PDB file of C-alpha atoms (C1' of nucleotides) in Angstrom:
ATOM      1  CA  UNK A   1     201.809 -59.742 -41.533  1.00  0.00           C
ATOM      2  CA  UNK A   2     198.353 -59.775 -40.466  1.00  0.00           C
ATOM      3  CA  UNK A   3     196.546 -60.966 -38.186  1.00  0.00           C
ATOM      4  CA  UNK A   4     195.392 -64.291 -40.002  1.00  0.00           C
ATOM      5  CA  UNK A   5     199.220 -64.893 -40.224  1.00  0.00           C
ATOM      6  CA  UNK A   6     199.446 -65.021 -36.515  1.00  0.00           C
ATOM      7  CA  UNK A   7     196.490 -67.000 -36.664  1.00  0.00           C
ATOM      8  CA  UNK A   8     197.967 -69.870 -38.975  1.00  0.00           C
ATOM      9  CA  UNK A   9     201.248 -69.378 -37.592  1.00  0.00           C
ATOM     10  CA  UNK A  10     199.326 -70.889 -33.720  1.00  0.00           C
ATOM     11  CA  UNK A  11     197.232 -72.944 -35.843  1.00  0.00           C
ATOM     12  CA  UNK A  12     200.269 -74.414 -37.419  1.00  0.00           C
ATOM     13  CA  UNK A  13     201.474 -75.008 -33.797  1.00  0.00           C
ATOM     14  CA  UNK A  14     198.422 -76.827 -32.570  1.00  0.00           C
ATOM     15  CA  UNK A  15     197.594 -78.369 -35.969  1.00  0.00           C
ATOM     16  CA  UNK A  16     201.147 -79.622 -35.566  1.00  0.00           C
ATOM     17  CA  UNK A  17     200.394 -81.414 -32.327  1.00  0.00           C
ATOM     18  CA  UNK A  18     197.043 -82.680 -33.617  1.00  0.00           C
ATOM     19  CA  UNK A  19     198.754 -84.686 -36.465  1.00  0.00           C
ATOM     20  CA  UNK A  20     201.422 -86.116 -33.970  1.00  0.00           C
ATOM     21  CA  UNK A  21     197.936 -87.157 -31.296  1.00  0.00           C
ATOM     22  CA  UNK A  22     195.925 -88.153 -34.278  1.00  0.00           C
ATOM     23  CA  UNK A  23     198.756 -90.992 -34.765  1.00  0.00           C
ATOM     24  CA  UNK A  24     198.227 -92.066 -31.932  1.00  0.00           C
ATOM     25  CA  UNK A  25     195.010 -91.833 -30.752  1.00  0.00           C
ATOM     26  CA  UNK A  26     194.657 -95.586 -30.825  1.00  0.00           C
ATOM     27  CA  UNK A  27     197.102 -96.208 -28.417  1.00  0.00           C
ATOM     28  CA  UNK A  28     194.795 -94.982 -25.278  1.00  0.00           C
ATOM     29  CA  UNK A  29     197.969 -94.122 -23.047  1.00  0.00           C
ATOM     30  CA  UNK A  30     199.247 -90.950 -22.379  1.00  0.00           C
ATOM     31  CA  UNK A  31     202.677 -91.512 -22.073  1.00  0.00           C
ATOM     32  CA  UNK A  32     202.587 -93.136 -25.819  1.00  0.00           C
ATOM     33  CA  UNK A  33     201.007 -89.899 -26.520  1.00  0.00           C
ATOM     34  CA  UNK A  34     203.685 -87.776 -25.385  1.00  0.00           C
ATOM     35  CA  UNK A  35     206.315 -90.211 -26.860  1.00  0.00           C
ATOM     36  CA  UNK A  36     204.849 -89.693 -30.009  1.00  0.00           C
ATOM     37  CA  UNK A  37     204.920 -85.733 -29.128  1.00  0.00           C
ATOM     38  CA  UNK A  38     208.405 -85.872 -29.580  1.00  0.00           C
ATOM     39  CA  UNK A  39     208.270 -88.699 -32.162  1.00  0.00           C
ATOM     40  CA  UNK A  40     211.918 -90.406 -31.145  1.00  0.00           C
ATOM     41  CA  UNK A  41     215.166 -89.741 -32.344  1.00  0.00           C
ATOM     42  CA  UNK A  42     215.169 -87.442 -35.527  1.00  0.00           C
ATOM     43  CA  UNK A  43     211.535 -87.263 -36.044  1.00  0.00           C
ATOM     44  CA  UNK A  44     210.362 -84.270 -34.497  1.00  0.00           C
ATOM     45  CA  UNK A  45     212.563 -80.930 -33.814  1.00  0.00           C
ATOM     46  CA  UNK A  46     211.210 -78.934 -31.656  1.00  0.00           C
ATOM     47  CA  UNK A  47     212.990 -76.024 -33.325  1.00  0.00           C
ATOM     48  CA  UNK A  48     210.275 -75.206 -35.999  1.00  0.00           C
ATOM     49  CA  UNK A  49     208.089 -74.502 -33.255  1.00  0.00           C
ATOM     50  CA  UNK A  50     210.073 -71.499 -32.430  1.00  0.00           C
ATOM     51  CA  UNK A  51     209.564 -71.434 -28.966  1.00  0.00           C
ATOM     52  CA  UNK A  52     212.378 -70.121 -27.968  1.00  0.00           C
ATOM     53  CA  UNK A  53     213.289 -70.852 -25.013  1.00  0.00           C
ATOM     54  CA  UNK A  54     213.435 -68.070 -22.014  1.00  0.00           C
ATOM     55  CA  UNK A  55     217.271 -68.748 -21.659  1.00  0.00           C
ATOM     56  CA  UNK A  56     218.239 -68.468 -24.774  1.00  0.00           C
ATOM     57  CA  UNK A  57     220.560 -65.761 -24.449  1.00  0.00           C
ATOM     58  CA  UNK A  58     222.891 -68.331 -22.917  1.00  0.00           C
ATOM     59  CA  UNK A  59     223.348 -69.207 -26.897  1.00  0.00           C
ATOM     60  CA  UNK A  60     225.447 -65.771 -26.715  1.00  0.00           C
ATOM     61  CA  UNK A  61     228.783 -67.090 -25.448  1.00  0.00           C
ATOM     62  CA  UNK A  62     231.215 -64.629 -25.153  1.00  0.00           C
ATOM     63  CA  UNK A  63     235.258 -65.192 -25.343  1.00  0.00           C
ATOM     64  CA  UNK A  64     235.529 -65.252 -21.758  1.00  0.00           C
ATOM     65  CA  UNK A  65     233.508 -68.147 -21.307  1.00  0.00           C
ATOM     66  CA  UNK A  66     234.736 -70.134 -24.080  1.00  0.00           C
ATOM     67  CA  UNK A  67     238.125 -69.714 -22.542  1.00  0.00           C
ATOM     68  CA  UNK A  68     237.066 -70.987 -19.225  1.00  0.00           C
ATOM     69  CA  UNK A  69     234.935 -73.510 -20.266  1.00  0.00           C
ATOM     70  CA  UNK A  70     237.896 -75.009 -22.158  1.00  0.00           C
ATOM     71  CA  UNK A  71     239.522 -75.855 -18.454  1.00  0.00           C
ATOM     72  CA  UNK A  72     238.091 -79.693 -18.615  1.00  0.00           C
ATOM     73  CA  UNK A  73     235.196 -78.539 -16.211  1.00  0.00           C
ATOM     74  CA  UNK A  74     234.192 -81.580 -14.510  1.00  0.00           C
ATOM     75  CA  UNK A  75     230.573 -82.433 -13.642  1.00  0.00           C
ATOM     76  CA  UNK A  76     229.738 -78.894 -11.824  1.00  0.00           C
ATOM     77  CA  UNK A  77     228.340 -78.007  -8.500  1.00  0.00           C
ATOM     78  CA  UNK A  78     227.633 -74.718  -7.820  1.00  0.00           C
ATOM     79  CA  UNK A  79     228.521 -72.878  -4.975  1.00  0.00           C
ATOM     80  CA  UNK A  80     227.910 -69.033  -3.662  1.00  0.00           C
ATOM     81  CA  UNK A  81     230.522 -67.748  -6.728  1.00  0.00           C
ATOM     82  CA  UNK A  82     227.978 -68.479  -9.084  1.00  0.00           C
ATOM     83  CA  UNK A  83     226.050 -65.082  -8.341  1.00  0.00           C
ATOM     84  CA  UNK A  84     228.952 -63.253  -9.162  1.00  0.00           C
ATOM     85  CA  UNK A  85     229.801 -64.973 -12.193  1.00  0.00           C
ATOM     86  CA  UNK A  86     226.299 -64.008 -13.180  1.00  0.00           C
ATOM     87  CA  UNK A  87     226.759 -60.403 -12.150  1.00  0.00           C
ATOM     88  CA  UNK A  88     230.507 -60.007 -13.470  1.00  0.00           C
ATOM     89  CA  UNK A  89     230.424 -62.640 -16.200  1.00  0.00           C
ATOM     90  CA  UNK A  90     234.174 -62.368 -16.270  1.00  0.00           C
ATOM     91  CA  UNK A  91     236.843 -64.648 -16.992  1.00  0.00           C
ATOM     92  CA  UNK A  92     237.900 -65.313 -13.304  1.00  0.00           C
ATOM     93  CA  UNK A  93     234.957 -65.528 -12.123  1.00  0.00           C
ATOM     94  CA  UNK A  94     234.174 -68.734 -14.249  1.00  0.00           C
ATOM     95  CA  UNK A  95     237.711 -69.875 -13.337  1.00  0.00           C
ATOM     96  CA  UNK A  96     236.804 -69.984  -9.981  1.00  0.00           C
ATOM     97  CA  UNK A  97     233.274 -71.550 -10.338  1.00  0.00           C
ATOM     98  CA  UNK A  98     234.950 -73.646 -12.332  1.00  0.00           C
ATOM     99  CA  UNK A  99     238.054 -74.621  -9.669  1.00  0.00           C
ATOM    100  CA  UNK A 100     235.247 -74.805  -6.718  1.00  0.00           C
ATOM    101  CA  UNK A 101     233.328 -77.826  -8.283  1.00  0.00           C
ATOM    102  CA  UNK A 102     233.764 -81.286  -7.203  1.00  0.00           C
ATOM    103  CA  UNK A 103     234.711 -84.367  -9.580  1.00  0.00           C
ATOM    104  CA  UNK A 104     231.932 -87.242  -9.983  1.00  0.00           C
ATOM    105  CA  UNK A 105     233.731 -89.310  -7.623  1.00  0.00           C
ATOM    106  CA  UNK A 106     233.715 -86.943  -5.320  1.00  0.00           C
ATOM    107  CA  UNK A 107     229.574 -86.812  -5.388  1.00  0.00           C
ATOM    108  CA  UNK A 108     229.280 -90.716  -5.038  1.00  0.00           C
ATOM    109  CA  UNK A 109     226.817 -91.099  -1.893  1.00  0.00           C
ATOM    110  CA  UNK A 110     226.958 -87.259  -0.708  1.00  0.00           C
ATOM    111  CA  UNK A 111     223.483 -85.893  -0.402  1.00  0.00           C
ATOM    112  CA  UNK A 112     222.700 -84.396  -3.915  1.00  0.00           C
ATOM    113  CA  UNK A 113     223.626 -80.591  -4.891  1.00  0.00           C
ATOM    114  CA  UNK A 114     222.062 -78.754  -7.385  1.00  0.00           C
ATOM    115  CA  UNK A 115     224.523 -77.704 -10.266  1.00  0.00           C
ATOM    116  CA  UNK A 116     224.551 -75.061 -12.718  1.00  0.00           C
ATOM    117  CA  UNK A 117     225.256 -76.001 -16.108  1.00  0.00           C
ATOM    118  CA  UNK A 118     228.116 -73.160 -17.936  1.00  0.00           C
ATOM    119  CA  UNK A 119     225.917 -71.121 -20.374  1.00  0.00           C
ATOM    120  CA  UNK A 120     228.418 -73.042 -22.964  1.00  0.00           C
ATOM    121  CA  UNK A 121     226.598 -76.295 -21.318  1.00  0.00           C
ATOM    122  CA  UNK A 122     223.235 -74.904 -21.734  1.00  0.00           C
ATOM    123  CA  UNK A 123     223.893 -73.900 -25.471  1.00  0.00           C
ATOM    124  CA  UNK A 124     225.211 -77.031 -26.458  1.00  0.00           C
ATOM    125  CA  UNK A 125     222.390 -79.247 -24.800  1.00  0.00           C
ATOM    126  CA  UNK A 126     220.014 -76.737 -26.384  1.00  0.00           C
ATOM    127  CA  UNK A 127     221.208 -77.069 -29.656  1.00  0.00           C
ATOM    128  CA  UNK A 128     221.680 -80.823 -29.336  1.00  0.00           C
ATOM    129  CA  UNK A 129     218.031 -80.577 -28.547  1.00  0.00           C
ATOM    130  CA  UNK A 130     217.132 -78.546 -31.351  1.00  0.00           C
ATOM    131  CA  UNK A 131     218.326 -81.577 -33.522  1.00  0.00           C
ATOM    132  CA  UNK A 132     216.593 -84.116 -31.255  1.00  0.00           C
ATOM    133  CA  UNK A 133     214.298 -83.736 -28.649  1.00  0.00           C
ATOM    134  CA  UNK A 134     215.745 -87.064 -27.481  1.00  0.00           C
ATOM    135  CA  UNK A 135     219.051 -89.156 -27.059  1.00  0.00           C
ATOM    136  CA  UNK A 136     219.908 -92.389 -27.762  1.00  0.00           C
ATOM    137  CA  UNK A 137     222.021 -94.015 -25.380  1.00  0.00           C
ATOM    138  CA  UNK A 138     225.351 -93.186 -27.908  1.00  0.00           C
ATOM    139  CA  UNK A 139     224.775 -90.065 -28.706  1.00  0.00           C
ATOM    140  CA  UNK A 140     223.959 -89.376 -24.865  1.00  0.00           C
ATOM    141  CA  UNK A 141     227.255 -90.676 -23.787  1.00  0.00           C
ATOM    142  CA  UNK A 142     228.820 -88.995 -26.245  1.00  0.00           C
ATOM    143  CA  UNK A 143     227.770 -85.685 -25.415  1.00  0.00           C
ATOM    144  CA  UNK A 144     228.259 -86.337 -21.771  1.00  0.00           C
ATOM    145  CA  UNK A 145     231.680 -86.474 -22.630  1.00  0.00           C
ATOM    146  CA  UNK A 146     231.733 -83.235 -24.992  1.00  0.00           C
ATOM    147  CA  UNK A 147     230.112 -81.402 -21.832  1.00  0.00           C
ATOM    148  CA  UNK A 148     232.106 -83.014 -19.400  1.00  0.00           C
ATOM    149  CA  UNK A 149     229.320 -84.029 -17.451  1.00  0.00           C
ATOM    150  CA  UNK A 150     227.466 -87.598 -16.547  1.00  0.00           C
ATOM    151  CA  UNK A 151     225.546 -89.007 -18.967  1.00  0.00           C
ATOM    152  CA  UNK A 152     222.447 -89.535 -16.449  1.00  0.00           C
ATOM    153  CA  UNK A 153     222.768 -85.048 -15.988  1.00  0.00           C
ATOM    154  CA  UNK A 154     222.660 -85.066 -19.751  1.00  0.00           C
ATOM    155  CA  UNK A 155     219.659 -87.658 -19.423  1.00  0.00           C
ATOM    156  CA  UNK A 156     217.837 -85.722 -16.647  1.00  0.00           C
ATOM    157  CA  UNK A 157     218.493 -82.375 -18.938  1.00  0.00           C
ATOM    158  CA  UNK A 158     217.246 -83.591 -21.496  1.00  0.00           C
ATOM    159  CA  UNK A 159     213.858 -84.929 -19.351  1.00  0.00           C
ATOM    160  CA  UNK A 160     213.612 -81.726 -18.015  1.00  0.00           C
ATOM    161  CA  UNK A 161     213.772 -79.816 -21.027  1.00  0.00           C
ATOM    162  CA  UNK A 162     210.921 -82.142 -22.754  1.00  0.00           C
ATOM    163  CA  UNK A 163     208.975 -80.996 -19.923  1.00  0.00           C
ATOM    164  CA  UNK A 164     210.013 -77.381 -20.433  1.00  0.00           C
ATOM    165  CA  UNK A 165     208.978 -77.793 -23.920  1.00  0.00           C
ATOM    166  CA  UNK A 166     205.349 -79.391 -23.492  1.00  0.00           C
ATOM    167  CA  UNK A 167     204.826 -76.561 -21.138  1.00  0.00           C
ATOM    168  CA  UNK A 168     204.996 -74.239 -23.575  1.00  0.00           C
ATOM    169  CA  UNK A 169     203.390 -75.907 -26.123  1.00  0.00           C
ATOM    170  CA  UNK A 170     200.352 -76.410 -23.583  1.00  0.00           C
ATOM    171  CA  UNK A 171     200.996 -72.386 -23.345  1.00  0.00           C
ATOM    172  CA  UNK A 172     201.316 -71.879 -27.249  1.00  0.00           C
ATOM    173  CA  UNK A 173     197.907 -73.814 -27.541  1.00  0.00           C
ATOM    174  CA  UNK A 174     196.077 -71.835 -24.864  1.00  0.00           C
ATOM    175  CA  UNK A 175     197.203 -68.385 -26.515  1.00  0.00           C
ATOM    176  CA  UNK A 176     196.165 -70.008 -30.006  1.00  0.00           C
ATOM    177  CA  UNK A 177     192.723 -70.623 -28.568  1.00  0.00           C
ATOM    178  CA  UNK A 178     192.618 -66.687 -26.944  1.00  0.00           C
ATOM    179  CA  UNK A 179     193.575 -65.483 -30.157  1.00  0.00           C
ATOM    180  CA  UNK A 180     190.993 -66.924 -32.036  1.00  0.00           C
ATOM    181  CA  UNK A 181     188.436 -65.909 -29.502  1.00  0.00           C
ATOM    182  CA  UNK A 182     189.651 -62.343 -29.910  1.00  0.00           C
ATOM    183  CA  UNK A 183     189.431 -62.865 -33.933  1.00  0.00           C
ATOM    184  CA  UNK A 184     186.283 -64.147 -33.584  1.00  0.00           C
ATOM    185  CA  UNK A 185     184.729 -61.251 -31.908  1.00  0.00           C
ATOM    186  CA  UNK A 186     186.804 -59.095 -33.850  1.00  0.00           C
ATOM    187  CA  UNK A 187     185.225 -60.583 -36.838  1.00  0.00           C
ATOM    188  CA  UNK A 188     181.618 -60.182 -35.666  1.00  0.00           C
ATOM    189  CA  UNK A 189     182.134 -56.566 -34.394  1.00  0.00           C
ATOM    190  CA  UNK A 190     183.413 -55.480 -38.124  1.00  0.00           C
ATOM    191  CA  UNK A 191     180.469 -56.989 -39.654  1.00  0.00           C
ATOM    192  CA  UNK A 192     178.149 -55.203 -37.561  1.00  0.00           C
ATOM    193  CA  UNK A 193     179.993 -51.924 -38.382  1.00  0.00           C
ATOM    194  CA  UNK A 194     180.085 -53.120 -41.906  1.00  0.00           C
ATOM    195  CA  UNK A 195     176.111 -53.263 -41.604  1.00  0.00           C
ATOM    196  CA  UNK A 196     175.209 -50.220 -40.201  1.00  0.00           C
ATOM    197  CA  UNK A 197     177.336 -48.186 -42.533  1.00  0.00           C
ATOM    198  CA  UNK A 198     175.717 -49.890 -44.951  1.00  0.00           C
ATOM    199  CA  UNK A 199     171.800 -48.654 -43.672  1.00  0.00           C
ATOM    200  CA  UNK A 200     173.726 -45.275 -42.922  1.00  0.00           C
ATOM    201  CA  UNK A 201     174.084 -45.040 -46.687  1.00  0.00           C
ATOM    202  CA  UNK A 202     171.287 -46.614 -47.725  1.00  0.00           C
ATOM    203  CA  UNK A 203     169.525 -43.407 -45.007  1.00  0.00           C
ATOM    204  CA  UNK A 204     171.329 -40.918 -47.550  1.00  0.00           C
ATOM    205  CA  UNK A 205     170.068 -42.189 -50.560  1.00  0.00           C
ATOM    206  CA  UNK A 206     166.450 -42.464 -49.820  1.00  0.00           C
ATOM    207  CA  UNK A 207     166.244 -39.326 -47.632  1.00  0.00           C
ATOM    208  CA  UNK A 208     168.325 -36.780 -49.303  1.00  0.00           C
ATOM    209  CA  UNK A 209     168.581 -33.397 -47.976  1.00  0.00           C
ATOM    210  CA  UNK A 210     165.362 -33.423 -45.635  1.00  0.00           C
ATOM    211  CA  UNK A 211     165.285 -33.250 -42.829  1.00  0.00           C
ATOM    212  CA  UNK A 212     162.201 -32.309 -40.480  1.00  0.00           C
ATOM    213  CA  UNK A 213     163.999 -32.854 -36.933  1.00  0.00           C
ATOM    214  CA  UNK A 214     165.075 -30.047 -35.322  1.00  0.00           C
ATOM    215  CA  UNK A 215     169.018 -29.726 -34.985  1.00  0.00           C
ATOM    216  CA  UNK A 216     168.819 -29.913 -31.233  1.00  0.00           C
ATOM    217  CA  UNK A 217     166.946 -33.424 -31.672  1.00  0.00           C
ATOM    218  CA  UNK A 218     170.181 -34.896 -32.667  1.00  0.00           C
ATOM    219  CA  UNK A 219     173.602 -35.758 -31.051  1.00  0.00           C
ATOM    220  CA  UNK A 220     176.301 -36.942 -33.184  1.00  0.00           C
ATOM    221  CA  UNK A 221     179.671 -38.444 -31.870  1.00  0.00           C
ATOM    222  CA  UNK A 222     182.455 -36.697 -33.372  1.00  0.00           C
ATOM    223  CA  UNK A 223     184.733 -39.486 -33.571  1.00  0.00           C
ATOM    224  CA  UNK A 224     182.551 -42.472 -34.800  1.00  0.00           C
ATOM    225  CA  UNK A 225     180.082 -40.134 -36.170  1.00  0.00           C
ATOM    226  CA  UNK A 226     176.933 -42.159 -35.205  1.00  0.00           C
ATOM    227  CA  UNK A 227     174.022 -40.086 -34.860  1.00  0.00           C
ATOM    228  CA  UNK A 228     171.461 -40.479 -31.462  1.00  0.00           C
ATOM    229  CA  UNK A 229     168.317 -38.971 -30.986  1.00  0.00           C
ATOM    230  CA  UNK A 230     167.232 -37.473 -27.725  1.00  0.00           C
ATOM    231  CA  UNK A 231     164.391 -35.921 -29.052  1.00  0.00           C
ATOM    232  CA  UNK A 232     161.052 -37.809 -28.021  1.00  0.00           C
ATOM    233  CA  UNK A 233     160.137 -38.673 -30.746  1.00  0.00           C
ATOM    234  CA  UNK A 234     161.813 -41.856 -32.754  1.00  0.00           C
ATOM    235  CA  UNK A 235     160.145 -40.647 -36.135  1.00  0.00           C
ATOM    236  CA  UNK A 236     162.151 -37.616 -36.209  1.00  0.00           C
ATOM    237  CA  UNK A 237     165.514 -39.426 -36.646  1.00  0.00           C
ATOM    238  CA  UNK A 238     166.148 -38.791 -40.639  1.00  0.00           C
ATOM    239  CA  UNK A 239     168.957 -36.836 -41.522  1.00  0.00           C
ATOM    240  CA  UNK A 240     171.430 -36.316 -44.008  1.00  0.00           C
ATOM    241  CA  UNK A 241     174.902 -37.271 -43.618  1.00  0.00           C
ATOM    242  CA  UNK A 242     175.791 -34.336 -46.256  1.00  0.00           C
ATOM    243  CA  UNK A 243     174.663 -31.727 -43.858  1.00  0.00           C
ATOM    244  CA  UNK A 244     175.478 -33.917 -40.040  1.00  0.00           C
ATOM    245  CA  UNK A 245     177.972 -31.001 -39.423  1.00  0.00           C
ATOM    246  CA  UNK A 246     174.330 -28.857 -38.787  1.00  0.00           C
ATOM    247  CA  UNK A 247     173.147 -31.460 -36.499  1.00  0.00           C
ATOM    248  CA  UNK A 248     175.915 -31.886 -34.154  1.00  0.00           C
ATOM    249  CA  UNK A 249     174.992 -30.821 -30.881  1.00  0.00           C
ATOM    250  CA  UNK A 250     177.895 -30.637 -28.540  1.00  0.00           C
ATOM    251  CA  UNK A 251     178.638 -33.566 -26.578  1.00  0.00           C
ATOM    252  CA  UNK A 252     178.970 -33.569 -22.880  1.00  0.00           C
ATOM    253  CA  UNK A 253     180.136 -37.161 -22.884  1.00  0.00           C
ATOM    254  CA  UNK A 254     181.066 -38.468 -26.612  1.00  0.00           C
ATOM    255  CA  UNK A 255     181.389 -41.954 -25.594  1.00  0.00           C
ATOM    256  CA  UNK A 256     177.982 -42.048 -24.237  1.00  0.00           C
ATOM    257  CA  UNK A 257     176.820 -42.250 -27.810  1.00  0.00           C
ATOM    258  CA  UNK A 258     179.075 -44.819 -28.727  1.00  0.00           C
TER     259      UNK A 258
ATOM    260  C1'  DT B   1     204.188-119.858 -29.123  1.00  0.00           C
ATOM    261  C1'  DA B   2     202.749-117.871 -24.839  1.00  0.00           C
ATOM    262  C1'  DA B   3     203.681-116.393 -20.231  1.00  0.00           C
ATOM    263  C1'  DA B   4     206.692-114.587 -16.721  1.00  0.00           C
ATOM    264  C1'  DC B   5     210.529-111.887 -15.753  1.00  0.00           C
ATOM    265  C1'  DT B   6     214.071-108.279 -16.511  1.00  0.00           C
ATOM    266  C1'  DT B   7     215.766-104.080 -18.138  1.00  0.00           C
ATOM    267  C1'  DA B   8     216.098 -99.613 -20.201  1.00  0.00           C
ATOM    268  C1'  DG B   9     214.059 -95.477 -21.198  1.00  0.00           C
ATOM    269  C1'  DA B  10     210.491 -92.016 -20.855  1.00  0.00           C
ATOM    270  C1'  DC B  11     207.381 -89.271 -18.171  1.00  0.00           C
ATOM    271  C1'  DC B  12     205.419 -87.253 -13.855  1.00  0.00           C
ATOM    272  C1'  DT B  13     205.733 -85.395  -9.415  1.00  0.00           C
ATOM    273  C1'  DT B  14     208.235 -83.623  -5.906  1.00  0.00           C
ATOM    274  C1'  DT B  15     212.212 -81.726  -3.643  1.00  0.00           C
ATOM    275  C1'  DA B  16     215.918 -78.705  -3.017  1.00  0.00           C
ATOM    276  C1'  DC B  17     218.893 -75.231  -4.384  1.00  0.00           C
ATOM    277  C1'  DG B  18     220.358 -70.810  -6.729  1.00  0.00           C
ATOM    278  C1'  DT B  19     219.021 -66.408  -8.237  1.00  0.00           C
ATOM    279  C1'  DC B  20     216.573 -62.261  -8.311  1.00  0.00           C
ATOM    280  C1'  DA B  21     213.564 -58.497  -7.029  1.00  0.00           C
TER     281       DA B  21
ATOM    282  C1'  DA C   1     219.890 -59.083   5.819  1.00  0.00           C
ATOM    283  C1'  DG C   2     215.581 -61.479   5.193  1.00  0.00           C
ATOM    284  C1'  DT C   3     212.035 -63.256   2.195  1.00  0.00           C
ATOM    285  C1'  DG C   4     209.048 -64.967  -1.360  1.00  0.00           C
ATOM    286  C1'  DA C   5     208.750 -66.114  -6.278  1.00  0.00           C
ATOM    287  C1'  DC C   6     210.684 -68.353  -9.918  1.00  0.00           C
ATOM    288  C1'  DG C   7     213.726 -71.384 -12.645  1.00  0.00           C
ATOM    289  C1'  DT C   8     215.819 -75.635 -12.839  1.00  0.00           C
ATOM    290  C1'  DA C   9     218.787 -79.797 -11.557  1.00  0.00           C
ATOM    291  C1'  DA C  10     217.920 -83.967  -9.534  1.00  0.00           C
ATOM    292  C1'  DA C  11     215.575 -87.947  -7.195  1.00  0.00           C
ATOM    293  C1'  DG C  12     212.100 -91.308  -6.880  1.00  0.00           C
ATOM    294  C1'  DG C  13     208.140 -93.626  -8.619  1.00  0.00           C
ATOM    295  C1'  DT C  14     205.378 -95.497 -12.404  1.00  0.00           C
ATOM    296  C1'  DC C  15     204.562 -97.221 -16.875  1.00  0.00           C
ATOM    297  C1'  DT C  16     205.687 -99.347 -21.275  1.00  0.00           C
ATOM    298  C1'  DA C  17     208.219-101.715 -24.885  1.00  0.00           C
ATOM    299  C1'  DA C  18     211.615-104.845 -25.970  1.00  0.00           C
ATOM    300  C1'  DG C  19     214.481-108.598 -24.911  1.00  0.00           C
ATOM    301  C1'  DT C  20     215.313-112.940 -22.399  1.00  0.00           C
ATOM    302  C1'  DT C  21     214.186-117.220 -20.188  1.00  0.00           C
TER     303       DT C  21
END
DNA sequence: TAAACTTAGACCTTTACGTCA
DNA sequence: AGTGACGTAAAGGTCTAAGTT
């Protein structure tokens, strides 16, 4: 895989996005032009953008989890056990997250409280996502129910991940664009080594084995093995690159050739 | 048929909380 | 133990399309 692959591979990202705008570059709104980002329901999956997303070891779900998880969790609220569950990751620990969250009803009119979705959650909604970057209202209800959660948390998931998404896209895009700088220059740097090679050879041919510049005229870098004269005069710079190992002159500072 | 109104859904911004270093 | 950074759930506001009157 070279480096135009990684090239194409962005390019297929942002040339991705450009179909989607082009679509809708009549519409002159950007909200239609993030709708038709995700092109509704069945249209678009984010997935074959492979950004994966930075939590996507919760896809890992181990036994333990599963188990607890299985306890008809109702809509969760964290509390200070959710650390530990994160350090322990053990089977009571999740039963007790689990036991210390309040029902829906319970929530009605209390000042809100952030949750924390069970890694089982998060997988789910992220695959579920995978499939569809949106919900309709059926299939949102109908995972609220799988999850055991409202269907306005699996709504404002759902919003929130779109976000997540675009964000990363936006971030895709800008590292497609530094890439192709860096290819660019890349590009330009090679044919200018490709060039002077060439004259290097072209020296060897049409000066071959004289040389009337003294040895200590000439400084040679051993690693790129470009030849600089410090002698005074710029005439005197012919060589041949049969015999450079006589005209090396040893380098105080090799780079400084380069 | 066109205009006014309503509603649902999507996005954006902001807030608040949990977690981690 | 305190703190700032970061991730993310959630709330509130705005906009638009579709349906209704």
């Amino acid at each position: 895989m070279g480096f135009d692959d990684i090239c194409n591979t962005a390019l297929g990202l942002g040339l991705g996005c450009l179909v989607k705008q082009e679509n809708i570059s009549q519409l002159d709104h950007h909200q239609q032009k993030k709708k038709q980002l995700f092109l509704k329901h069945d249209h678009f999956s984010p997935s074959l953008l492979s950004l994966a997303p930075s939590y996507d070891t919760c896809a890992i779900i181990d036994a333990h989890q599963q188990q607890a998880s299985s306890l008809s969790a109702a809509s969760s609220f964290s509390n200070s056990s959710v650390k530990r569950e994160r350090d322990l990751g053990g089977e009571e620990v999740e039963l007790e997250r689990i036991c210390s969250r309040v029902s829906d009803e319970d929530d009605e009119g209390s000042p809100r409280k952030k949750l924390r979705l069970t890694r089982e959650q998060s997988s789910i909604l992220e695959d579920k996502f995978k499939q569809h970057s949106t919900l309709s209202p059926k299939q949102k209800q109908a995972l609220a129910e799988e999850l055991n959660l409202r269907p306005r948390q699996v709504e404002v998931w759902f919003q929130n991940r779109r976000a997540r998404f675009l964000t990363k896209l936006k971030q895709t895009e800008v590292n497609c664009e530094l890439l192709k700088k860096c290819y660019e220059t890349l590009t330009e740097e090679n044919k200018r080594l490709q060039k002077e090679v060439e004259e290097l050879k072209s020296l060897k041919v049409t000066a071959p084995c004289y040389m009337q510049v003294g040895a200590a005229t000439l400084t040679m870098c051993p690693s790129c093995e470009r030849v600089d004269n410090v002698g005074e005069n710029p005439s005197t710079t012919l060589f041949t690159l049969g015999q450079k190992s006589h005209f090396i002159t040893p380098f105080t500072h090799p780079s400084a050739a380069c």
